[in-house]
């Protein structure tokens, strides 16, 4: 792959926002920014990165513009918003009667290629590639194909060689003969599948597969006969597949975007993606795991079609605001354009086409706090409408799957979005799901208004998905949970923690049952094979081993907030403290999102204890990935020291890698220090304790990001790397002996190292260094959290903090001393 990493020229018309907040925590924009937006609606937030062309922007601004109806509390300051109404666009397309030079021909790629990983099975690697092209409709304008070929050998250190991938397309296409000492295989052509198409764009997906071999293999691919709307990094892209007896090198990230009101100039845009690409070029990643918020769609309520709705001051009127077809089309167009803009933006786009993605979603993929507001407000037409629309593009862009035929609208028309074959007729009438059904308890037919000159492929799933049995309460779709093998000895289970979420639940009990059954089936089958699973990665959208903020919840829910809420509604007092949706304290939806919230206490305990039982039953080490909180940390569950159980035999020991955000701003230092003060030893149950590890032995570089007492929370942008110390590797040179035997850690609490892999955790640990990360041979898992040194550095240089998670040798199956209590 080409090493080009420039972000393109800055947009000369982009305006710096002087009112953006550089200090607000999490998702809340500054009050000055809101006032600025109201007083100067012509000023819109600057794109964080630039694609190198203003063509799409010009087309966007010159498209049809629709004035607001004037009802529902719209302001005279409302800015007309461009929309692409499906029916109107179809009519305009039909009325043309001819094609001219400006008419789409189906050969112009406006986004992509985007590379996804699906699974490994029967000695093969399965993935997919997505391209989005300009134009479309019910009939395909042009059907592309994808050409895949094996490239040169990697170099001895595992890095990508300098080869044809960085050459011009005409110099690469159709190559044969010897490359880098290995004869290149003949090209394999894969035909495309049309997932969705309307007059604006067509989504083409290519299901690709390659055999697993004795060595790591590099593959190149391209979509010949196509041209790019913007200057591509290369017409030929490449990716790496691990050797059949090796596990994948994993990169993990979350919170890949900016909250509204963030001063993006102060954070140099998205530089950590440069560091990801540099590390990939040095030693390739085999998979890129997205832990949620892969895109931030919150702007839909500030400079998008929900602006009029957001401006309504009365929560009751806002709750009763309709979501008709016109507003649905505007929101649909916003999500589509925002996805195309963000997923085409360098340097993120460089990673998209080289490192296979595997994603779950979170609230910002829809809108801030979706699912965690009060139930009566979450049921409103607008939230149900944007939930369906966001899900449509989440399926297309992040999973390369067909969307539903249509999504929810209100008014006299019936709600849409369900697929009849997957809805249970036994859904109780009092269930939130019943709100989406017709009088006979059946899902309605697709909305014909949304199918004018539009093609939608039939529903399709793949073997890696664990699909929830019933739709979510607010997103009228089924959860898509993931089980996928990440090479020889690592597997991943990802829980869709947004589709089924309410303020009082993260997932349905029935969904947990499906996931746990699938895990037992897969781990049981692997146990009898030559490559049993030794590490299980649990992917969650939010941390689960994290400091509790119950005292803050109690304050926000206490009666003393009542008069303050009243003053806010009447006079705007404390405007920055309350959110713009249901009038609740703004941080309360963030706190309710966490597994450590009081409302999720029982569900959290069930999930942790269930994973402990899985670990004990199959002697598999569980490691958790979580994001959302915009800082780096590492929590651990472990057996009560009174049991004197070494970690190597402790099925309760689970490390929770908290890596967030790769783009968004971190919380203020004071917030990180406060969380560190709350790093107590908690008791999940009689046999399980939990606390965070003092991972950050120093601040990154010469910076001063935390107080001297804080060694467990790091408020700086970051991403994580996980690599198995392959048991197939030859014995590396011995590191300096620490003179400590594994057994001597028994009886220690979590404020001390619990096993040898936690000794000298941080910058001095062997997992923190490229030269020694993943170079062991005992089957353990090296973990490195890469922390940004200087937010003003456009190159995104990072400091590594490492530790090692050992394999589990749990003898005799679950018991009181080795398994979890119920």
PDB file of N, CA and C in Angstrom, residues 667-741:
ATOM      1  N   UNK A 667     -11.398  14.180  28.240  1.00  0.00           N
ATOM      2  CA  UNK A 667     -11.956  15.019  29.296  1.00  0.00           C
ATOM      3  C   UNK A 667     -10.864  15.869  29.930  1.00  0.00           C
ATOM      4  N   UNK A 668     -11.238  16.917  30.664  1.00  0.00           N
ATOM      5  CA  UNK A 668     -10.229  17.717  31.357  1.00  0.00           C
ATOM      6  C   UNK A 668      -9.440  16.880  32.351  1.00  0.00           C
ATOM      7  N   UNK A 669      -8.237  17.325  32.636  1.00  0.00           N
ATOM      8  CA  UNK A 669      -7.370  16.618  33.573  1.00  0.00           C
ATOM      9  C   UNK A 669      -8.055  16.421  34.915  1.00  0.00           C
ATOM     10  N   UNK A 670      -8.832  17.404  35.355  1.00  0.00           N
ATOM     11  CA  UNK A 670      -9.495  17.301  36.657  1.00  0.00           C
ATOM     12  C   UNK A 670     -10.462  16.130  36.705  1.00  0.00           C
ATOM     13  N   UNK A 671     -11.135  15.857  35.579  1.00  0.00           N
ATOM     14  CA  UNK A 671     -12.079  14.728  35.534  1.00  0.00           C
ATOM     15  C   UNK A 671     -11.322  13.414  35.631  1.00  0.00           C
ATOM     16  N   UNK A 672     -10.223  13.289  34.877  1.00  0.00           N
ATOM     17  CA  UNK A 672      -9.417  12.065  34.944  1.00  0.00           C
ATOM     18  C   UNK A 672      -8.870  11.852  36.348  1.00  0.00           C
ATOM     19  N   UNK A 673      -8.430  12.915  36.983  1.00  0.00           N
ATOM     20  CA  UNK A 673      -7.904  12.789  38.346  1.00  0.00           C
ATOM     21  C   UNK A 673      -8.996  12.406  39.326  1.00  0.00           C
ATOM     22  N   UNK A 674     -10.210  12.922  39.116  1.00  0.00           N
ATOM     23  CA  UNK A 674     -11.334  12.556  39.975  1.00  0.00           C
ATOM     24  C   UNK A 674     -11.652  11.067  39.849  1.00  0.00           C
ATOM     25  N   UNK A 675     -11.659  10.574  38.610  1.00  0.00           N
ATOM     26  CA  UNK A 675     -11.904   9.148  38.402  1.00  0.00           C
ATOM     27  C   UNK A 675     -10.825   8.309  39.073  1.00  0.00           C
ATOM     28  N   UNK A 676      -9.577   8.781  39.024  1.00  0.00           N
ATOM     29  CA  UNK A 676      -8.490   8.046  39.670  1.00  0.00           C
ATOM     30  C   UNK A 676      -8.707   7.983  41.181  1.00  0.00           C
ATOM     31  N   UNK A 677      -9.226   9.060  41.776  1.00  0.00           N
ATOM     32  CA  UNK A 677      -9.532   9.055  43.213  1.00  0.00           C
ATOM     33  C   UNK A 677     -10.599   8.019  43.549  1.00  0.00           C
ATOM     34  N   UNK A 678     -11.451   7.717  42.580  1.00  0.00           N
ATOM     35  CA  UNK A 678     -12.521   6.740  42.790  1.00  0.00           C
ATOM     36  C   UNK A 678     -12.066   5.313  42.481  1.00  0.00           C
ATOM     37  N   UNK A 679     -10.788   5.112  42.247  1.00  0.00           N
ATOM     38  CA  UNK A 679     -10.277   3.776  41.915  1.00  0.00           C
ATOM     39  C   UNK A 679     -10.134   2.949  43.183  1.00  0.00           C
ATOM     40  N   UNK A 680     -11.262   2.556  43.717  1.00  0.00           N
ATOM     41  CA  UNK A 680     -11.282   1.724  44.912  1.00  0.00           C
ATOM     42  C   UNK A 680     -11.301   0.247  44.522  1.00  0.00           C
ATOM     43  N   UNK A 681     -11.101  -0.614  45.488  1.00  0.00           N
ATOM     44  CA  UNK A 681     -11.289  -2.048  45.271  1.00  0.00           C
ATOM     45  C   UNK A 681     -12.754  -2.359  45.538  1.00  0.00           C
ATOM     46  N   UNK A 682     -13.445  -2.791  44.491  1.00  0.00           N
ATOM     47  CA  UNK A 682     -14.868  -3.110  44.598  1.00  0.00           C
ATOM     48  C   UNK A 682     -15.052  -4.623  44.606  1.00  0.00           C
ATOM     49  N   UNK A 683     -16.180  -5.045  45.127  1.00  0.00           N
ATOM     50  CA  UNK A 683     -16.486  -6.475  45.231  1.00  0.00           C
ATOM     51  C   UNK A 683     -17.694  -6.784  44.358  1.00  0.00           C
ATOM     52  N   UNK A 684     -17.433  -7.424  43.224  1.00  0.00           N
ATOM     53  CA  UNK A 684     -18.531  -7.809  42.344  1.00  0.00           C
ATOM     54  C   UNK A 684     -19.433  -8.821  43.031  1.00  0.00           C
ATOM     55  N   UNK A 685     -18.820  -9.793  43.672  1.00  0.00           N
ATOM     56  CA  UNK A 685     -19.535 -10.800  44.449  1.00  0.00           C
ATOM     57  C   UNK A 685     -18.584 -11.307  45.533  1.00  0.00           C
ATOM     58  N   UNK A 686     -18.961 -12.365  46.199  1.00  0.00           N
ATOM     59  CA  UNK A 686     -18.168 -12.875  47.317  1.00  0.00           C
ATOM     60  C   UNK A 686     -16.767 -13.283  46.895  1.00  0.00           C
ATOM     61  N   UNK A 687     -16.624 -13.744  45.626  1.00  0.00           N
ATOM     62  CA  UNK A 687     -15.339 -14.283  45.179  1.00  0.00           C
ATOM     63  C   UNK A 687     -14.588 -13.402  44.194  1.00  0.00           C
ATOM     64  N   UNK A 688     -15.182 -12.304  43.742  1.00  0.00           N
ATOM     65  CA  UNK A 688     -14.584 -11.492  42.674  1.00  0.00           C
ATOM     66  C   UNK A 688     -14.396 -10.044  43.113  1.00  0.00           C
ATOM     67  N   UNK A 689     -13.184  -9.566  42.969  1.00  0.00           N
ATOM     68  CA  UNK A 689     -12.869  -8.154  43.207  1.00  0.00           C
ATOM     69  C   UNK A 689     -12.557  -7.483  41.873  1.00  0.00           C
ATOM     70  N   UNK A 690     -12.485  -6.161  41.913  1.00  0.00           N
ATOM     71  CA  UNK A 690     -12.149  -5.417  40.696  1.00  0.00           C
ATOM     72  C   UNK A 690     -11.524  -4.076  41.052  1.00  0.00           C
ATOM     73  N   UNK A 691     -10.603  -3.648  40.219  1.00  0.00           N
ATOM     74  CA  UNK A 691      -9.997  -2.317  40.329  1.00  0.00           C
ATOM     75  C   UNK A 691      -9.181  -2.067  39.078  1.00  0.00           C
ATOM     76  N   UNK A 692      -8.684  -0.845  38.918  1.00  0.00           N
ATOM     77  CA  UNK A 692      -7.866  -0.507  37.761  1.00  0.00           C
ATOM     78  C   UNK A 692      -6.386  -0.662  38.075  1.00  0.00           C
ATOM     79  N   UNK A 693      -5.633  -0.955  37.037  1.00  0.00           N
ATOM     80  CA  UNK A 693      -4.182  -1.128  37.143  1.00  0.00           C
ATOM     81  C   UNK A 693      -3.486   0.225  37.018  1.00  0.00           C
ATOM     82  N   UNK A 694      -2.436   0.430  37.809  1.00  0.00           N
ATOM     83  CA  UNK A 694      -1.598   1.621  37.646  1.00  0.00           C
ATOM     84  C   UNK A 694      -0.683   1.405  36.443  1.00  0.00           C
ATOM     85  N   UNK A 695      -1.246   1.643  35.261  1.00  0.00           N
ATOM     86  CA  UNK A 695      -0.546   1.361  34.012  1.00  0.00           C
ATOM     87  C   UNK A 695       0.365   2.501  33.579  1.00  0.00           C
ATOM     88  N   UNK A 696       0.017   3.724  33.953  1.00  0.00           N
ATOM     89  CA  UNK A 696       0.709   4.894  33.399  1.00  0.00           C
ATOM     90  C   UNK A 696       1.801   5.360  34.359  1.00  0.00           C
ATOM     91  N   UNK A 697       2.984   4.761  34.175  1.00  0.00           N
ATOM     92  CA  UNK A 697       4.100   5.038  35.067  1.00  0.00           C
ATOM     93  C   UNK A 697       4.672   6.437  34.871  1.00  0.00           C
ATOM     94  N   UNK A 698       4.391   7.051  33.729  1.00  0.00           N
ATOM     95  CA  UNK A 698       4.823   8.413  33.443  1.00  0.00           C
ATOM     96  C   UNK A 698       3.871   9.022  32.425  1.00  0.00           C
ATOM     97  N   UNK A 699       3.906  10.343  32.311  1.00  0.00           N
ATOM     98  CA  UNK A 699       3.116  11.002  31.293  1.00  0.00           C
ATOM     99  C   UNK A 699       3.777  10.790  29.924  1.00  0.00           C
ATOM    100  N   UNK A 700       3.000  10.807  28.847  1.00  0.00           N
ATOM    101  CA  UNK A 700       3.597  10.580  27.526  1.00  0.00           C
ATOM    102  C   UNK A 700       4.537  11.704  27.130  1.00  0.00           C
ATOM    103  N   UNK A 701       5.712  11.342  26.656  1.00  0.00           N
ATOM    104  CA  UNK A 701       6.707  12.337  26.273  1.00  0.00           C
ATOM    105  C   UNK A 701       7.090  13.212  27.450  1.00  0.00           C
ATOM    106  N   UNK A 702       7.122  14.522  27.201  1.00  0.00           N
ATOM    107  CA  UNK A 702       7.428  15.484  28.255  1.00  0.00           C
ATOM    108  C   UNK A 702       6.178  16.228  28.704  1.00  0.00           C
ATOM    109  N   UNK A 703       4.998  15.674  28.398  1.00  0.00           N
ATOM    110  CA  UNK A 703       3.742  16.353  28.719  1.00  0.00           C
ATOM    111  C   UNK A 703       3.397  16.210  30.194  1.00  0.00           C
ATOM    112  N   UNK A 704       2.377  16.951  30.598  1.00  0.00           N
ATOM    113  CA  UNK A 704       1.857  16.873  31.965  1.00  0.00           C
ATOM    114  C   UNK A 704       0.341  16.765  31.861  1.00  0.00           C
ATOM    115  N   UNK A 705      -0.139  15.534  31.705  1.00  0.00           N
ATOM    116  CA  UNK A 705      -1.550  15.309  31.460  1.00  0.00           C
ATOM    117  C   UNK A 705      -2.323  14.887  32.701  1.00  0.00           C
ATOM    118  N   UNK A 706      -1.634  14.437  33.755  1.00  0.00           N
ATOM    119  CA  UNK A 706      -2.321  13.970  34.954  1.00  0.00           C
ATOM    120  C   UNK A 706      -1.602  14.479  36.201  1.00  0.00           C
ATOM    121  N   UNK A 707      -2.311  14.408  37.323  1.00  0.00           N
ATOM    122  CA  UNK A 707      -1.687  14.733  38.606  1.00  0.00           C
ATOM    123  C   UNK A 707      -0.712  13.627  38.987  1.00  0.00           C
ATOM    124  N   UNK A 708       0.191  13.937  39.898  1.00  0.00           N
ATOM    125  CA  UNK A 708       1.211  12.960  40.301  1.00  0.00           C
ATOM    126  C   UNK A 708       0.594  11.701  40.897  1.00  0.00           C
ATOM    127  N   UNK A 709      -0.571  11.854  41.550  1.00  0.00           N
ATOM    128  CA  UNK A 709      -1.178  10.685  42.195  1.00  0.00           C
ATOM    129  C   UNK A 709      -1.913   9.787  41.195  1.00  0.00           C
ATOM    130  N   UNK A 710      -2.184  10.283  40.004  1.00  0.00           N
ATOM    131  CA  UNK A 710      -2.999   9.553  39.038  1.00  0.00           C
ATOM    132  C   UNK A 710      -2.129   8.736  38.100  1.00  0.00           C
ATOM    133  N   UNK A 711      -2.188   7.434  38.268  1.00  0.00           N
ATOM    134  CA  UNK A 711      -1.445   6.533  37.384  1.00  0.00           C
ATOM    135  C   UNK A 711      -2.368   5.540  36.685  1.00  0.00           C
ATOM    136  N   UNK A 712      -3.678   5.767  36.776  1.00  0.00           N
ATOM    137  CA  UNK A 712      -4.600   4.768  36.224  1.00  0.00           C
ATOM    138  C   UNK A 712      -5.581   5.315  35.187  1.00  0.00           C
ATOM    139  N   UNK A 713      -5.697   6.638  35.008  1.00  0.00           N
ATOM    140  CA  UNK A 713      -6.527   7.180  33.938  1.00  0.00           C
ATOM    141  C   UNK A 713      -5.712   8.201  33.158  1.00  0.00           C
ATOM    142  N   UNK A 714      -5.708   8.097  31.841  1.00  0.00           N
ATOM    143  CA  UNK A 714      -4.886   8.966  31.001  1.00  0.00           C
ATOM    144  C   UNK A 714      -5.774   9.746  30.037  1.00  0.00           C
ATOM    145  N   UNK A 715      -5.982  11.056  30.275  1.00  0.00           N
ATOM    146  CA  UNK A 715      -6.832  11.870  29.399  1.00  0.00           C
ATOM    147  C   UNK A 715      -6.091  12.345  28.157  1.00  0.00           C
ATOM    148  N   UNK A 716      -5.895  11.445  27.238  1.00  0.00           N
ATOM    149  CA  UNK A 716      -5.209  11.758  25.989  1.00  0.00           C
ATOM    150  C   UNK A 716      -5.710  10.780  24.938  1.00  0.00           C
ATOM    151  N   UNK A 717      -5.779  11.231  23.697  1.00  0.00           N
ATOM    152  CA  UNK A 717      -6.294  10.355  22.639  1.00  0.00           C
ATOM    153  C   UNK A 717      -5.403   9.121  22.478  1.00  0.00           C
ATOM    154  N   UNK A 718      -5.995   8.010  22.068  1.00  0.00           N
ATOM    155  CA  UNK A 718      -5.249   6.752  22.096  1.00  0.00           C
ATOM    156  C   UNK A 718      -5.920   5.674  21.264  1.00  0.00           C
ATOM    157  N   UNK A 719      -5.184   4.602  20.994  1.00  0.00           N
ATOM    158  CA  UNK A 719      -5.710   3.368  20.416  1.00  0.00           C
ATOM    159  C   UNK A 719      -4.872   2.220  20.969  1.00  0.00           C
ATOM    160  N   UNK A 720      -5.341   0.992  20.803  1.00  0.00           N
ATOM    161  CA  UNK A 720      -4.677  -0.161  21.416  1.00  0.00           C
ATOM    162  C   UNK A 720      -4.256  -1.194  20.367  1.00  0.00           C
ATOM    163  N   UNK A 721      -3.224  -1.952  20.710  1.00  0.00           N
ATOM    164  CA  UNK A 721      -2.732  -3.052  19.884  1.00  0.00           C
ATOM    165  C   UNK A 721      -2.673  -4.312  20.746  1.00  0.00           C
ATOM    166  N   UNK A 722      -3.141  -5.431  20.201  1.00  0.00           N
ATOM    167  CA  UNK A 722      -3.094  -6.717  20.888  1.00  0.00           C
ATOM    168  C   UNK A 722      -2.421  -7.737  19.977  1.00  0.00           C
ATOM    169  N   UNK A 723      -1.414  -8.425  20.502  1.00  0.00           N
ATOM    170  CA  UNK A 723      -0.680  -9.414  19.718  1.00  0.00           C
ATOM    171  C   UNK A 723      -0.368 -10.623  20.576  1.00  0.00           C
ATOM    172  N   UNK A 724      -0.645 -11.805  20.051  1.00  0.00           N
ATOM    173  CA  UNK A 724      -0.315 -13.038  20.754  1.00  0.00           C
ATOM    174  C   UNK A 724       1.192 -13.299  20.681  1.00  0.00           C
ATOM    175  N   UNK A 725       1.752 -13.736  21.801  1.00  0.00           N
ATOM    176  CA  UNK A 725       3.113 -14.250  21.814  1.00  0.00           C
ATOM    177  C   UNK A 725       3.048 -15.715  21.363  1.00  0.00           C
ATOM    178  N   UNK A 726       3.200 -15.907  20.082  1.00  0.00           N
ATOM    179  CA  UNK A 726       2.888 -17.185  19.457  1.00  0.00           C
ATOM    180  C   UNK A 726       3.685 -18.345  20.047  1.00  0.00           C
ATOM    181  N   UNK A 727       3.012 -19.425  20.418  1.00  0.00           N
ATOM    182  CA  UNK A 727       3.746 -20.599  20.899  1.00  0.00           C
ATOM    183  C   UNK A 727       4.565 -21.269  19.798  1.00  0.00           C
ATOM    184  N   UNK A 728       4.344 -20.844  18.541  1.00  0.00           N
ATOM    185  CA  UNK A 728       5.131 -21.383  17.434  1.00  0.00           C
ATOM    186  C   UNK A 728       6.449 -20.646  17.237  1.00  0.00           C
ATOM    187  N   UNK A 729       6.588 -19.508  17.925  1.00  0.00           N
ATOM    188  CA  UNK A 729       7.800 -18.709  17.746  1.00  0.00           C
ATOM    189  C   UNK A 729       8.978 -19.372  18.436  1.00  0.00           C
ATOM    190  N   UNK A 730      10.143 -19.126  17.881  1.00  0.00           N
ATOM    191  CA  UNK A 730      11.342 -19.611  18.556  1.00  0.00           C
ATOM    192  C   UNK A 730      11.587 -18.789  19.810  1.00  0.00           C
ATOM    193  N   UNK A 731      12.198 -19.392  20.798  1.00  0.00           N
ATOM    194  CA  UNK A 731      12.433 -18.722  22.066  1.00  0.00           C
ATOM    195  C   UNK A 731      13.266 -17.469  21.852  1.00  0.00           C
ATOM    196  N   UNK A 732      12.721 -16.336  22.311  1.00  0.00           N
ATOM    197  CA  UNK A 732      13.439 -15.071  22.194  1.00  0.00           C
ATOM    198  C   UNK A 732      14.488 -14.985  23.287  1.00  0.00           C
ATOM    199  N   UNK A 733      15.377 -14.026  23.124  1.00  0.00           N
ATOM    200  CA  UNK A 733      16.383 -13.805  24.160  1.00  0.00           C
ATOM    201  C   UNK A 733      15.693 -13.466  25.469  1.00  0.00           C
ATOM    202  N   UNK A 734      16.171 -14.033  26.553  1.00  0.00           N
ATOM    203  CA  UNK A 734      15.548 -13.815  27.846  1.00  0.00           C
ATOM    204  C   UNK A 734      15.673 -12.352  28.265  1.00  0.00           C
ATOM    205  N   UNK A 735      14.562 -11.801  28.721  1.00  0.00           N
ATOM    206  CA  UNK A 735      14.606 -10.468  29.300  1.00  0.00           C
ATOM    207  C   UNK A 735      15.192 -10.577  30.693  1.00  0.00           C
ATOM    208  N   UNK A 736      15.512  -9.435  31.267  1.00  0.00           N
ATOM    209  CA  UNK A 736      16.141  -9.471  32.586  1.00  0.00           C
ATOM    210  C   UNK A 736      15.231 -10.170  33.586  1.00  0.00           C
ATOM    211  N   UNK A 737      15.783 -11.018  34.383  1.00  0.00           N
ATOM    212  CA  UNK A 737      14.997 -11.780  35.350  1.00  0.00           C
ATOM    213  C   UNK A 737      14.535 -10.880  36.477  1.00  0.00           C
ATOM    214  N   UNK A 738      13.290 -11.103  36.899  1.00  0.00           N
ATOM    215  CA  UNK A 738      12.792 -10.310  38.020  1.00  0.00           C
ATOM    216  C   UNK A 738      12.861 -11.084  39.332  1.00  0.00           C
ATOM    217  N   UNK A 739      13.249 -12.332  39.234  1.00  0.00           N
ATOM    218  CA  UNK A 739      13.438 -13.110  40.451  1.00  0.00           C
ATOM    219  C   UNK A 739      12.159 -13.471  41.165  1.00  0.00           C
ATOM    220  N   UNK A 740      11.024 -13.315  40.460  1.00  0.00           N
ATOM    221  CA  UNK A 740       9.734 -13.563  41.101  1.00  0.00           C
ATOM    222  C   UNK A 740       9.058 -14.744  40.434  1.00  0.00           C
ATOM    223  N   UNK A 741       8.615 -15.687  41.192  1.00  0.00           N
ATOM    224  CA  UNK A 741       7.872 -16.809  40.653  1.00  0.00           C
ATOM    225  C   UNK A 741       6.391 -16.462  40.627  1.00  0.00           C
TER     226      UNK A 741
END
